[in-house]
Amino acid sequence: MSTMRQVAERAGVSAKTVSRVMHDDRYVSADVRQRVERAIAELGYVPNVLARTFRSGRDAVIGVAVPSISDPFFAALTGEVERVARARGVAVLVTSIGTDPAHEQAAVHALLGRQVTGLIMAPVAADQSYLRPCQDRTVIVFIDRPPARIVADSVVEDDLGGAHAATTHLLRHGHRRVGFVGDTLAIATTARRLEGYRAALADAGIDPDPGLVALTAASDEDSAKALVDLLSLPEPPTALFSSNARTSIGIIPALQAAGRTDVGLVSFGDFPLAAALQPPVTVIDQDPASVGRTAATRLFERLDHPNRRLKRRIVLPVPLISRGSCRGRPGPDCG
Amino acid sequence: MSTMRQVAERAGVSAKTVSRVMHDDRYVSADVRQRVERAIAELGYVPNVLARTFRSGRDAVIGVAVPSISDPFFAALTGEVERVARARGVAVLVTSIGTDPAHEQAAVHALLGRQVTGLIMAPVAADQSYLRPCQDRTVIVFIDRPPARIVADSVVEDDLGGAHAATTHLLRHGHRRVGFVGDTLAIATTARRLEGYRAALADAGIDPDPGLVALTAASDEDSAKALVDLLSLPEPPTALFSSNARTSIGIIPALQAAGRTDVGLVSFGDFPLAAALQPPVTVIDQDPASVGRTAATRLFERLDHPNRRLKRRIVLPVPLISRGSCRGRPGPDCG
DNA sequence: TTTCTCTATGTCACCGGTGACAGACAACGG
DNA sequence: CCGTTGTCTGTCACCGGTGACATAGAGAAA
């Protein structure tokens, strides 16, 4: 890879002049411009972005830190962030934090050390105060889950409202024993969805049965097992609220295997083919692309206008898409 | 953000000594080490990775360029690359190329300009010769599709063999009119899968009917439309080979809507819930994680041992997972 | 003609960490 | 007491592009 000075030498000019050509500076004669452009082409010169941005102290890169990029939800979200960033010529550095809270700080520091101008992250740990010192030079936008012990922008879905709506929807279809299937309360969104579920039961005057709450559905296998356990209770649930798309994808095959497609189901989070299943799955439409777009847009807004006053917390609505899985065996129609 | 010299000043030492502490250099007295560590903690010092790697000319970053990170296949692949890279302390820069071949070079140059040590990319254009000048300083591994007009490592699936197996599988279940649903021949994998499909028909002594080949399934809507068109032919196909998971996800709801779940189906590429559908979908298991792992492993192997001689082309087998959607209405059992 | 402006190009320091190299001092063997 | 070796710390240049500033010639204005 050649450097700017090599190009300069070949064109018989100074490095600065090459820099001027690269930046379409007005004050370059046609003759010189042509010679430099030829030299650039001949050497296949690609400017060293590191050097440029190193000088200015800040790189045109934003970091994205999510639990897992493989997760379709975060993949779609990241993809949208990247779209917005690319439109502005900003690169995107991606890191998977994993689910271990202890690893969050290391993963985020790896990004900060690269002098990212902005950071979009889904917090996993219970405390993000370690990010405070960085806030004067790096804009941080939290996604999916609100941050703790730090003031920053966040873009979250309406977990509480969505869970409430989902549960209420099942209750309206005549279900009285509604189960909750989730991964773990350590994840803030799950905790809030459980809260919404409980609130809906309370609003309907139904006594919550702790035995109907399964918080072990971390993997597909665990989800399936949690389902089997719930269905083999003496008084099994007639409907389930699945607290995210992954648990839904885990329990649906198990439901089918058990021949219990009569069990009502609402999934927090849409997923491919939800409409093609029998019965089609009613979902709370938690749109990852819109979270990504909103977060990236906010990030750049902060970068462009550091002094503008904006509401810290953006809560995206999560509409319910009724498809049919909400009614019980002899249930009434969805509406 | 503080610099190394600021830390040095606070600790009353030179910048170089701070550097030594950061690198656990043997020749630092316990006293000095402690003072420096205190200063680092007090200032919340995070070393500037840019500066360090800028000096050495190479950054501990690898680039990943795929058509779209939102695509679950590439998301899973990228996730696995990131896992392997993270285990080595190497960061991952991700770029979506999109489907426009003209954009490929710009997207890749954006990564190269950041001095990535390695590049994992799924080519979209018909010519990658523009990458030749970079090869002496950047290791390139192509994924999913082989490169053109350039010699480099590639990790691809056995498109030809997989498509052949899928088609043959349908033929063995008594189907004689097997349709092909794909996006576009501009994508190399689709072209090779069509080739495999045709070869399987030829091996079975069946005259290929060009009318059964639909190459318009770029989006879910287009896939659905392609399916409807195929089924309304005077002599419609009794089975379909869907050339990738996305087209499958597009045509399955349409199949269900048309009440034609009797139509045989094999999908190139597994997808969530394929087993939970009615009937469960037989697939060619194209494992994105293993592509990612293999590519990343090869990349680091090249970086660690630049002179080792290795086979350029790695073809991953794609096993067929028979689930039931392959048989026709009154068909025999799957094998 | 002088002065000023505009154009076109060059020089140089600097960003922040680090490799090469240079001391300085202590300990130790002869 | 000197030479040698080992330990600890500092100085300085450098990576590559760019901002600040200088300079030089051309033409215009005074």
XYZ file of C-alpha atoms (C1' of nucleotides) in Angstrom:
730
model
C 0.000 0.000 0.000
C 1.435 3.339 -0.977
C 1.454 6.507 1.044
C 0.571 10.037 0.149
C 4.242 11.024 -0.019
C 4.913 8.278 -2.540
C 2.118 9.589 -4.691
C 3.520 13.091 -4.248
C 6.974 12.036 -5.351
C 5.653 10.297 -8.426
C 3.608 13.352 -9.399
C 6.468 15.710 -8.600
C 4.541 17.670 -5.996
C 4.359 17.900 -2.214
C 2.281 15.635 -0.029
C 0.056 18.555 0.847
C -0.885 19.012 -2.783
C -1.926 15.377 -3.002
C -4.027 15.982 0.072
C -5.599 18.924 -1.705
C -6.454 16.833 -4.728
C -7.999 14.186 -2.507
C -10.195 16.832 -0.958
C -11.137 18.627 -4.158
C -9.499 21.788 -2.972
C -10.205 24.746 -5.277
C -6.623 25.891 -5.396
C -5.108 23.162 -7.539
C -4.186 23.762 -11.167
C -5.642 21.460 -13.785
C -2.188 20.275 -14.770
C -1.136 19.303 -11.256
C -4.475 17.752 -10.494
C -4.175 15.531 -13.522
C -0.627 14.440 -12.671
C -1.623 13.617 -9.116
C -4.705 11.726 -10.193
C -2.615 9.678 -12.562
C -0.113 8.859 -9.829
C -2.957 7.871 -7.501
C -4.388 5.555 -10.101
C -1.004 4.059 -11.001
C -0.130 3.295 -7.410
C -3.631 2.229 -6.431
C -3.391 4.684 -3.576
C -5.966 4.319 -0.810
C -5.679 7.009 1.874
C -4.956 5.817 5.384
C -8.091 6.710 7.275
C -6.355 5.902 10.529
C -3.747 8.598 9.986
C -6.282 11.191 9.016
C -8.647 10.621 11.858
C -5.851 10.031 14.277
C -4.759 13.585 13.661
C -8.191 14.986 14.267
C -8.472 12.802 17.325
C -11.755 11.336 16.347
C -12.607 8.621 13.906
C -15.657 8.559 11.700
C -16.707 5.319 13.317
C -19.543 4.463 15.592
C -19.598 1.366 17.741
C -22.468 -1.033 18.172
C -22.440 -3.370 21.152
C -25.218 -5.921 21.398
C -25.577 -9.204 23.267
C -25.283 -11.167 20.031
C -25.168 -10.152 16.392
C -26.405 -13.601 15.434
C -29.703 -12.881 17.125
C -32.060 -11.908 14.286
C -33.452 -9.045 16.362
C -30.056 -7.442 16.917
C -28.920 -8.333 13.418
C -31.792 -6.405 11.908
C -31.197 -3.564 14.335
C -27.483 -3.433 13.530
C -28.205 -3.593 9.826
C -30.382 -0.521 10.081
C -27.789 1.363 12.137
C -25.239 0.530 9.495
C -27.528 1.828 6.740
C -27.973 5.168 8.460
C -24.257 5.400 9.235
C -23.161 4.472 5.738
C -25.342 7.202 4.285
C -23.132 9.581 6.253
C -19.855 7.910 5.407
C -19.470 6.640 8.938
C -18.174 3.134 9.540
C -19.641 0.727 12.063
C -17.667 -1.378 14.487
C -19.649 -4.267 15.888
C -19.108 -6.214 19.081
C -21.054 -8.986 20.711
C -21.140 -8.533 24.442
C -22.580 -11.938 25.155
C -24.875 -12.455 28.097
C -22.233 -12.243 30.808
C -22.574 -8.845 32.548
C -18.932 -9.010 33.574
C -17.873 -8.866 29.979
C -19.809 -5.730 29.100
C -17.187 -3.255 30.218
C -14.342 -4.976 28.398
C -16.330 -5.167 25.190
C -17.306 -1.511 25.372
C -13.786 -0.384 26.227
C -12.528 -2.170 23.155
C -14.785 0.100 21.137
C -13.972 3.279 23.052
C -10.240 2.663 22.639
C -10.810 2.942 18.930
C -11.974 6.518 19.434
C -15.492 5.937 18.204
C -17.507 9.135 17.975
C -20.628 7.388 19.054
C -21.766 4.240 20.729
C -25.025 2.366 20.436
C -25.354 -0.370 22.990
C -27.784 -2.757 24.606
C -26.704 -2.908 28.246
C -26.344 -6.308 29.864
C -24.911 -5.347 33.230
C -26.701 -3.651 36.128
C -24.527 -0.544 36.138
C -23.232 1.628 33.320
C -21.750 4.365 35.483
C -18.280 3.409 34.227
C -19.214 5.149 30.998
C -19.623 8.568 32.588
C -16.033 9.737 31.961
C -16.432 9.015 28.256
C -19.623 10.961 27.779
C -17.956 14.289 27.126
C -16.342 12.944 23.986
C -18.557 10.082 22.935
C -22.274 10.163 22.390
C -23.951 7.097 23.821
C -27.401 5.838 22.915
C -28.788 2.817 24.715
C -31.112 0.474 22.932
C -33.622 -2.169 23.887
C -32.913 -1.684 27.583
C -32.563 1.500 29.613
C -29.188 2.241 31.207
C -28.565 2.258 34.949
C -26.720 4.834 37.052
C -25.987 7.072 34.106
C -27.875 9.733 32.185
C -27.995 9.068 28.461
C -30.360 8.690 25.534
C -32.216 5.459 25.225
C -34.504 3.956 22.626
C -36.641 1.212 24.062
C -39.822 -0.590 23.159
C -42.884 -0.272 25.316
C -42.251 -3.518 27.181
C -44.746 -2.832 29.890
C -47.527 -1.695 27.579
C -46.881 -4.433 25.050
C -46.905 -7.174 27.646
C -50.036 -5.721 29.179
C -51.758 -5.605 25.790
C -50.686 -9.147 24.943
C -51.934 -10.568 28.216
C -55.149 -8.581 28.100
C -55.712 -9.811 24.557
C -55.548 -13.406 25.769
C -57.847 -12.640 28.706
C -60.377 -11.065 26.360
C -60.458 -14.310 24.433
C -61.658 -16.087 27.476
C -58.421 -17.413 28.862
C -58.175 -17.339 32.637
C -55.009 -19.315 33.222
C -52.353 -17.510 31.202
C -48.735 -18.620 31.554
C -45.599 -16.532 31.122
C -42.537 -17.954 29.383
C -39.325 -15.959 29.545
C -35.579 -16.358 29.743
C -34.368 -14.624 32.887
C -35.157 -11.643 35.057
C -31.531 -10.585 34.740
C -32.518 -9.171 31.379
C -34.301 -5.906 32.005
C -36.780 -6.264 29.165
C -37.937 -9.630 30.448
C -38.458 -8.179 33.918
C -40.572 -5.352 32.526
C -42.620 -7.677 30.382
C -43.323 -9.833 33.387
C -44.437 -6.689 35.162
C -46.805 -5.852 32.317
C -48.174 -9.381 32.358
C -48.832 -9.173 36.095
C -50.447 -5.756 35.777
C -52.831 -7.067 33.141
C -53.840 -9.984 35.356
C -54.374 -7.603 38.247
C -56.448 -5.250 36.088
C -58.640 -8.198 35.147
C -59.004 -9.161 38.789
C -57.227 -12.468 38.347
C -55.053 -13.893 41.088
C -51.589 -14.502 39.667
C -50.390 -18.093 39.967
C -46.580 -18.082 40.376
C -46.524 -21.646 39.085
C -47.534 -20.387 35.663
C -44.443 -18.233 35.329
C -41.493 -20.046 33.718
C -38.227 -18.132 33.674
C -35.917 -20.807 32.360
C -36.334 -20.513 28.601
C -32.789 -19.483 27.741
C -32.272 -21.880 24.842
C -34.606 -23.682 22.447
C -34.275 -26.874 24.464
C -34.958 -25.109 27.737
C -37.974 -23.408 26.191
C -39.363 -26.735 25.057
C -38.782 -28.205 28.495
C -40.418 -25.227 30.214
C -43.441 -25.698 28.003
C -43.746 -29.397 28.753
C -43.485 -28.653 32.455
C -46.223 -26.026 32.272
C -48.572 -28.269 30.325
C -48.141 -31.132 32.754
C -49.223 -29.078 35.739
C -52.354 -30.285 37.530
C -54.058 -27.113 36.397
C -52.206 -26.246 33.183
C -52.451 -22.850 31.480
C -54.845 -22.532 28.551
C -52.755 -19.755 27.015
C -49.181 -18.518 27.056
C -47.470 -15.198 26.744
C -43.996 -15.763 25.330
C -41.766 -12.900 26.336
C -39.607 -12.823 23.235
C -39.277 -14.192 19.724
C -36.570 -16.650 20.669
C -38.633 -18.301 23.367
C -41.548 -18.422 20.928
C -39.388 -20.178 18.358
C -38.383 -22.564 21.119
C -41.830 -23.435 22.420
C -43.779 -23.611 19.170
C -42.232 -26.882 17.927
C -42.820 -28.299 21.406
C -46.469 -27.203 21.307
C -46.868 -28.899 17.964
C -45.072 -32.011 19.146
C -47.474 -32.202 22.085
C -50.421 -31.726 19.741
C -51.495 -28.758 21.804
C -52.037 -26.102 19.152
C -55.225 -25.281 21.009
C -53.166 -23.485 23.645
C -53.445 -19.730 23.171
C -50.230 -17.911 22.367
C -49.036 -14.375 21.991
C -45.366 -13.692 21.257
C -43.563 -10.513 22.225
C -41.608 -10.006 19.016
C -42.605 -10.965 15.499
C -40.608 -13.592 13.628
C -40.508 -14.944 10.081
C -43.303 -17.355 9.245
C -45.306 -16.486 12.342
C -48.215 -15.990 9.951
C -47.572 -19.258 8.133
C -47.860 -21.498 11.174
C -51.004 -23.365 12.156
C -52.522 -21.500 13.867
C -50.860 -18.253 12.765
C -49.156 -16.645 15.738
C -50.451 -13.428 17.218
C -47.536 -11.149 18.099
C -46.497 -7.883 19.614
C -44.649 -6.298 16.720
C -41.332 -5.185 18.123
C -39.630 -3.774 15.065
C -35.838 -3.984 15.338
C -35.232 -1.865 12.246
C -37.126 1.056 13.694
C -35.190 0.793 16.965
C -31.937 0.842 14.997
C -33.013 3.706 12.802
C -34.265 5.766 15.721
C -31.111 5.175 17.759
C -28.753 5.996 14.888
C -30.734 9.086 13.971
C -30.631 10.285 17.563
C -26.908 9.603 17.758
C -26.147 11.751 14.746
C -28.542 14.419 15.956
C -26.508 14.638 19.161
C -23.267 14.759 17.224
C -24.527 17.474 14.902
C -26.168 19.572 17.606
C -24.453 18.926 20.927
C -26.436 21.632 22.653
C -29.907 20.819 21.474
C -32.184 19.731 24.296
C -33.991 16.509 23.607
C -36.008 14.065 25.607
C -33.667 11.380 26.856
C -36.031 8.504 26.635
C -37.674 7.363 23.424
C -40.296 4.677 23.847
C -41.396 3.029 20.634
C -44.942 1.688 20.539
C -45.347 -2.016 19.947
C -48.588 -2.725 18.088
C -50.338 -6.038 18.519
C -50.800 -8.062 15.348
C -53.684 -10.430 15.834
C -53.332 -13.580 13.764
C -55.339 -16.265 15.458
C -53.192 -18.089 17.979
C -54.811 -16.080 20.725
C -58.128 -17.899 20.797
C -58.574 -21.121 22.653
C -60.002 -24.238 21.112
C -63.645 -23.206 21.101
C -62.878 -19.521 21.401
C -64.532 -16.511 19.807
C -63.016 -14.608 16.936
C -60.041 -12.297 17.268
C -60.573 -8.650 16.955
C -10.197 11.301 27.368
C -6.720 11.514 28.742
C -3.504 10.656 26.983
C -0.530 8.661 28.042
C 1.517 11.823 28.631
C -1.118 13.155 30.992
C -0.936 9.951 32.952
C 2.848 10.222 32.893
C 2.806 13.768 34.228
C 0.453 12.827 37.032
C 2.620 9.874 38.012
C 5.791 11.910 37.659
C 7.324 9.648 35.044
C 7.841 9.649 31.299
C 5.263 8.532 28.775
C 7.433 5.601 27.889
C 7.233 4.300 31.429
C 3.468 4.426 31.298
C 3.684 2.454 28.090
C 5.834 -0.083 29.922
C 3.294 -0.435 32.687
C 0.534 -0.931 30.150
C 2.506 -3.731 28.571
C 3.594 -5.419 31.798
C 7.216 -4.769 31.008
C 9.565 -6.573 33.419
C 11.744 -3.560 34.013
C 9.424 -1.361 36.035
C 9.930 -0.904 39.756
C 7.053 -1.753 42.041
C 6.891 1.839 43.255
C 6.643 3.381 39.816
C 4.208 0.745 38.642
C 1.913 1.534 41.515
C 2.062 5.290 40.945
C 1.309 4.845 37.268
C -1.533 2.451 37.914
C -3.054 4.903 40.323
C -2.826 7.708 37.783
C -4.382 5.483 35.129
C -7.264 4.688 37.427
C -7.736 8.291 38.517
C -7.845 9.616 34.987
C -9.823 6.700 33.603
C -7.154 6.363 30.978
C -8.026 4.210 27.963
C -5.146 3.814 25.515
C -5.707 5.126 22.043
C -5.680 2.010 19.923
C -5.589 4.142 16.815
C -2.293 5.719 17.763
C -0.690 2.432 18.668
C -1.690 0.603 15.557
C -1.155 3.594 13.366
C 2.484 3.461 14.352
C 2.803 -0.215 13.534
C 0.908 0.421 10.328
C -1.563 -2.313 10.939
C -4.642 -2.424 13.078
C -5.896 -5.440 14.975
C -9.105 -5.256 13.014
C -10.558 -7.489 10.397
C -13.254 -6.377 8.023
C -16.386 -8.271 7.126
C -18.258 -7.256 4.004
C -21.523 -9.018 3.256
C -24.520 -8.137 1.111
C -26.624 -7.465 4.196
C -26.039 -7.979 7.905
C -29.780 -8.076 8.460
C -29.976 -11.279 6.476
C -30.115 -14.031 9.125
C -27.643 -16.118 7.146
C -24.988 -13.414 7.069
C -25.826 -12.321 10.594
C -25.095 -15.780 11.933
C -21.970 -15.956 9.807
C -20.747 -12.573 11.003
C -21.514 -13.482 14.584
C -19.298 -16.505 14.347
C -16.472 -14.536 12.732
C -16.723 -12.050 15.547
C -16.501 -14.840 18.142
C -13.333 -16.212 16.644
C -11.857 -12.728 16.279
C -12.756 -11.660 19.788
C -11.036 -14.712 21.217
C -7.875 -13.263 19.681
C -8.517 -9.678 20.736
C -9.202 -8.630 17.180
C -12.025 -6.228 16.436
C -14.491 -6.641 13.604
C -15.578 -3.908 11.252
C -18.789 -4.741 9.429
C -20.094 -3.351 6.170
C -23.156 -4.157 4.146
C -22.348 -4.096 0.460
C -25.943 -4.248 -0.660
C -26.830 -6.035 -3.865
C -25.516 -3.426 -6.266
C -22.253 -4.731 -7.744
C -21.130 -1.173 -8.410
C -21.071 -0.492 -4.702
C -18.822 -3.398 -3.802
C -15.530 -1.655 -4.456
C -16.442 1.445 -2.479
C -17.601 -0.614 0.488
C -14.445 -2.695 0.498
C -12.177 0.325 0.079
C -13.797 1.853 3.128
C -12.571 -1.157 5.080
C -9.121 -1.277 3.491
C -8.585 2.395 4.208
C -8.859 1.498 7.872
C -5.821 -0.729 7.493
C -7.599 -3.947 8.323
C -5.250 -6.907 8.602
C -7.767 -9.215 7.091
C -10.921 -9.138 5.055
C -13.758 -11.637 4.872
C -16.162 -10.850 2.094
C -19.012 -12.237 0.049
C -18.419 -10.881 -3.448
C -21.329 -9.322 -5.272
C -19.617 -8.022 -8.402
C -18.275 -10.052 -11.329
C -14.663 -9.029 -10.873
C -12.485 -8.722 -7.772
C -9.207 -8.045 -9.562
C -9.155 -4.577 -8.018
C -8.156 -6.260 -4.774
C -4.892 -7.633 -6.137
C -2.734 -4.681 -5.048
C -3.942 -5.115 -1.472
C -3.172 -8.780 -1.189
C 0.435 -8.340 -0.137
C -0.657 -6.607 3.045
C -4.169 -7.839 3.661
C -5.329 -11.424 3.822
C -8.595 -11.895 1.985
C -10.972 -14.806 2.433
C -14.059 -14.987 0.261
C -17.207 -16.547 1.604
C -20.401 -17.962 0.176
C -19.318 -17.186 -3.364
C -15.987 -17.736 -5.087
C -14.048 -14.673 -6.261
C -13.444 -13.811 -9.902
C -10.201 -12.751 -11.612
C -8.174 -13.021 -8.434
C -6.461 -15.817 -6.519
C -7.519 -15.993 -2.879
C -8.951 -18.310 -0.267
C -12.626 -19.035 -0.407
C -15.057 -20.890 1.812
C -18.163 -21.901 -0.062
C -20.969 -24.370 0.349
C -21.441 -27.193 -2.099
C -24.110 -25.383 -4.107
C -23.979 -27.744 -7.023
C -24.043 -30.904 -4.941
C -26.667 -29.587 -2.556
C -29.007 -28.517 -5.340
C -28.458 -31.823 -7.082
C -29.262 -33.739 -3.887
C -32.343 -31.628 -3.202
C -33.735 -32.090 -6.690
C -32.907 -35.779 -6.773
C -34.619 -36.162 -3.411
C -37.832 -34.744 -4.858
C -37.540 -36.913 -7.969
C -37.100 -40.013 -5.811
C -40.370 -39.163 -4.142
C -42.118 -39.513 -7.426
C -42.194 -35.907 -8.568
C -41.645 -35.393 -12.276
C -42.438 -31.704 -12.647
C -40.094 -29.949 -10.223
C -39.956 -26.172 -10.258
C -37.027 -23.938 -9.332
C -37.579 -20.730 -7.387
C -34.664 -18.339 -7.068
C -33.804 -14.682 -6.888
C -31.462 -13.867 -9.752
C -28.674 -15.435 -11.762
C -26.568 -12.384 -10.990
C -25.885 -14.030 -7.654
C -23.314 -16.732 -8.224
C -24.743 -19.167 -5.695
C -28.156 -19.057 -7.340
C -26.587 -19.748 -10.716
C -24.732 -22.772 -9.367
C -27.810 -24.099 -7.621
C -29.770 -23.824 -10.846
C -26.961 -25.761 -12.483
C -27.227 -28.498 -9.856
C -30.996 -28.619 -10.297
C -30.618 -29.012 -14.053
C -27.945 -31.659 -13.668
C -30.206 -33.676 -11.381
C -33.049 -33.505 -13.923
C -30.671 -34.558 -16.686
C -29.344 -37.469 -14.598
C -32.919 -38.639 -14.106
C -33.585 -38.372 -17.821
C -36.146 -35.637 -17.448
C -36.516 -32.915 -20.052
C -36.139 -29.579 -18.279
C -39.088 -27.240 -18.737
C -37.806 -23.623 -18.730
C -41.288 -22.501 -17.731
C -40.794 -24.128 -14.329
C -37.805 -21.954 -13.505
C -38.738 -18.715 -11.727
C -35.886 -16.275 -11.173
C -37.830 -13.332 -9.839
C -38.089 -14.103 -6.120
C -36.074 -11.173 -4.831
C -38.480 -10.145 -2.071
C -41.165 -11.936 -0.089
C -43.864 -10.409 -2.288
C -42.059 -11.377 -5.486
C -41.588 -14.883 -4.129
C -45.289 -15.187 -3.415
C -46.110 -13.904 -6.866
C -43.651 -16.276 -8.527
C -45.294 -19.146 -6.680
C -48.797 -18.164 -7.735
C -47.640 -17.873 -11.339
C -46.037 -21.312 -11.233
C -49.118 -22.940 -9.729
C -51.423 -21.407 -12.298
C -49.513 -22.861 -15.245
C -51.489 -25.275 -17.444
C -49.128 -27.998 -16.286
C -48.058 -26.801 -12.823
C -45.142 -28.281 -10.909
C -45.897 -30.865 -8.234
C -42.813 -29.918 -6.272
C -40.482 -26.964 -5.841
C -36.831 -26.476 -5.103
C -36.398 -23.157 -3.372
C -32.879 -21.914 -3.918
C -32.456 -20.146 -0.594
C -34.009 -19.657 2.807
C -35.362 -16.224 1.986
C -37.299 -17.428 -1.041
C -38.599 -20.298 1.088
C -39.830 -17.899 3.722
C -41.478 -15.960 0.912
C -43.259 -18.826 -0.817
C -44.381 -20.841 2.197
C -47.105 -18.408 3.333
C -48.255 -18.220 -0.287
C -48.396 -22.014 -0.507
C -50.471 -22.095 2.648
C -52.719 -19.289 1.449
C -53.342 -21.264 -1.740
C -54.075 -24.362 0.308
C -51.404 -26.206 -1.625
C -49.357 -27.788 1.139
C -49.386 -30.914 -0.986
C -46.774 -29.362 -3.254
C -43.375 -30.908 -2.557
C -40.711 -28.530 -1.258
C -37.035 -28.602 -0.499
C -35.323 -25.428 0.675
C -31.637 -24.697 0.147
C -30.871 -23.286 3.564
C -32.478 -24.161 6.875
C -34.515 -21.580 8.778
C -36.150 -21.311 12.197
C -39.386 -23.232 12.555
C -38.870 -25.150 9.316
C -39.568 -28.230 11.427
C -42.640 -26.703 13.055
C -44.536 -26.016 9.841
C -47.193 -28.293 8.404
C -45.727 -30.173 6.685
C -42.242 -29.753 8.178
C -39.884 -28.463 5.517
C -37.100 -30.612 4.136
C -33.949 -28.541 3.755
C -30.374 -28.529 2.597
C -28.589 -27.536 5.779
C -26.334 -24.665 4.837
C -24.761 -23.777 8.149
C -23.733 -20.108 8.286
C -21.855 -20.482 11.567
C -19.569 -23.105 10.155
C -18.853 -20.940 7.113
C -17.969 -18.063 9.415
C -15.831 -20.173 11.702
C -13.992 -21.792 8.820
C -13.338 -18.478 7.097
C -12.119 -16.746 10.252
C -9.931 -19.676 11.187
C -8.389 -19.712 7.750
C -7.839 -15.956 7.881
C -5.882 -16.166 11.113
C -4.009 -19.197 9.861
C -2.811 -17.119 6.919
C -1.874 -14.235 9.183
C 0.038 -16.485 11.561
C 1.787 -18.513 8.883
C 2.070 -16.421 5.742
C 4.170 -19.038 3.997
C 2.175 -22.135 4.731
C 0.739 -23.721 1.613
C -2.950 -24.427 1.843
C -5.672 -25.376 -0.553
C -7.326 -22.204 -1.726
C -10.838 -23.494 -1.977
C -12.762 -24.935 0.943
C -16.088 -26.486 0.017
C -18.339 -27.247 2.951
C -20.740 -30.139 2.558
C -24.447 -29.357 2.842
C -26.346 -32.308 4.281
C -29.972 -32.835 3.421
C -32.365 -32.875 6.362
C -35.475 -34.744 5.395
C -38.530 -33.574 7.261
C -41.532 -34.430 5.172
C -42.306 -31.607 2.765
C -40.627 -33.567 0.006
C -43.392 -36.062 -0.574
C -46.405 -35.354 -2.704
C -49.957 -35.796 -1.503
C -50.125 -39.563 -1.803
C -46.360 -40.040 -1.757
C -44.250 -42.663 -0.117
C -42.262 -42.101 3.018
C -39.116 -40.014 3.206
C -35.768 -41.743 3.475
C 4.996 51.778 -10.011
C 3.265 50.278 -5.847
C 0.031 47.837 -3.261
C -3.294 44.543 -2.791
C -5.840 40.370 -3.738
C -6.179 35.942 -5.485
C -4.321 31.682 -6.920
C -1.316 27.871 -6.382
C 2.006 25.476 -3.992
C 5.218 24.291 -0.209
C 6.999 23.759 4.856
C 6.499 22.192 9.252
C 4.666 20.779 13.414
C 1.500 17.824 15.420
C -1.818 13.945 16.823
C -0.310 9.579 20.756
C 1.953 5.623 21.464
C 6.240 2.917 20.757
C 10.778 1.022 18.911
C 15.575 1.930 19.038
C 18.863 3.534 21.767
C 21.121 5.849 25.582
C 22.203 6.509 30.045
C 22.441 5.750 35.218
C 22.903 3.126 38.953
C 23.455 -1.228 41.683
C 25.434 -5.657 42.290
C 28.884 -8.836 41.583
C 33.100 -11.329 40.115
C 37.849 -11.113 39.633
C 38.865 -0.899 42.111
C 37.501 -1.908 37.538
C 34.727 -4.223 34.163
C 30.582 -6.487 33.324
C 25.951 -7.565 33.616
C 21.321 -6.568 34.804
C 17.726 -3.370 36.169
C 15.229 0.777 35.616
C 14.059 5.066 33.268
C 14.366 8.633 29.840
C 14.928 10.837 24.999
C 13.780 11.061 20.424
C 12.244 9.996 16.018
C 8.625 8.078 13.516
C 4.033 6.331 11.539
C 0.794 9.413 7.430
C -2.220 12.873 6.709
C -3.509 17.691 7.703
C -4.087 22.451 9.893
C -1.679 26.684 10.338
C 1.155 29.456 8.053
C 4.477 31.026 4.560
C 5.614 32.174 -0.071
C 5.594 33.376 -4.787
C 3.737 34.831 -9.011
C -0.188 36.943 -11.700
C -3.239 40.226 -12.358
C -6.048 44.150 -10.694
C -6.630 48.419 -8.400
C -4.774 52.717 -6.840
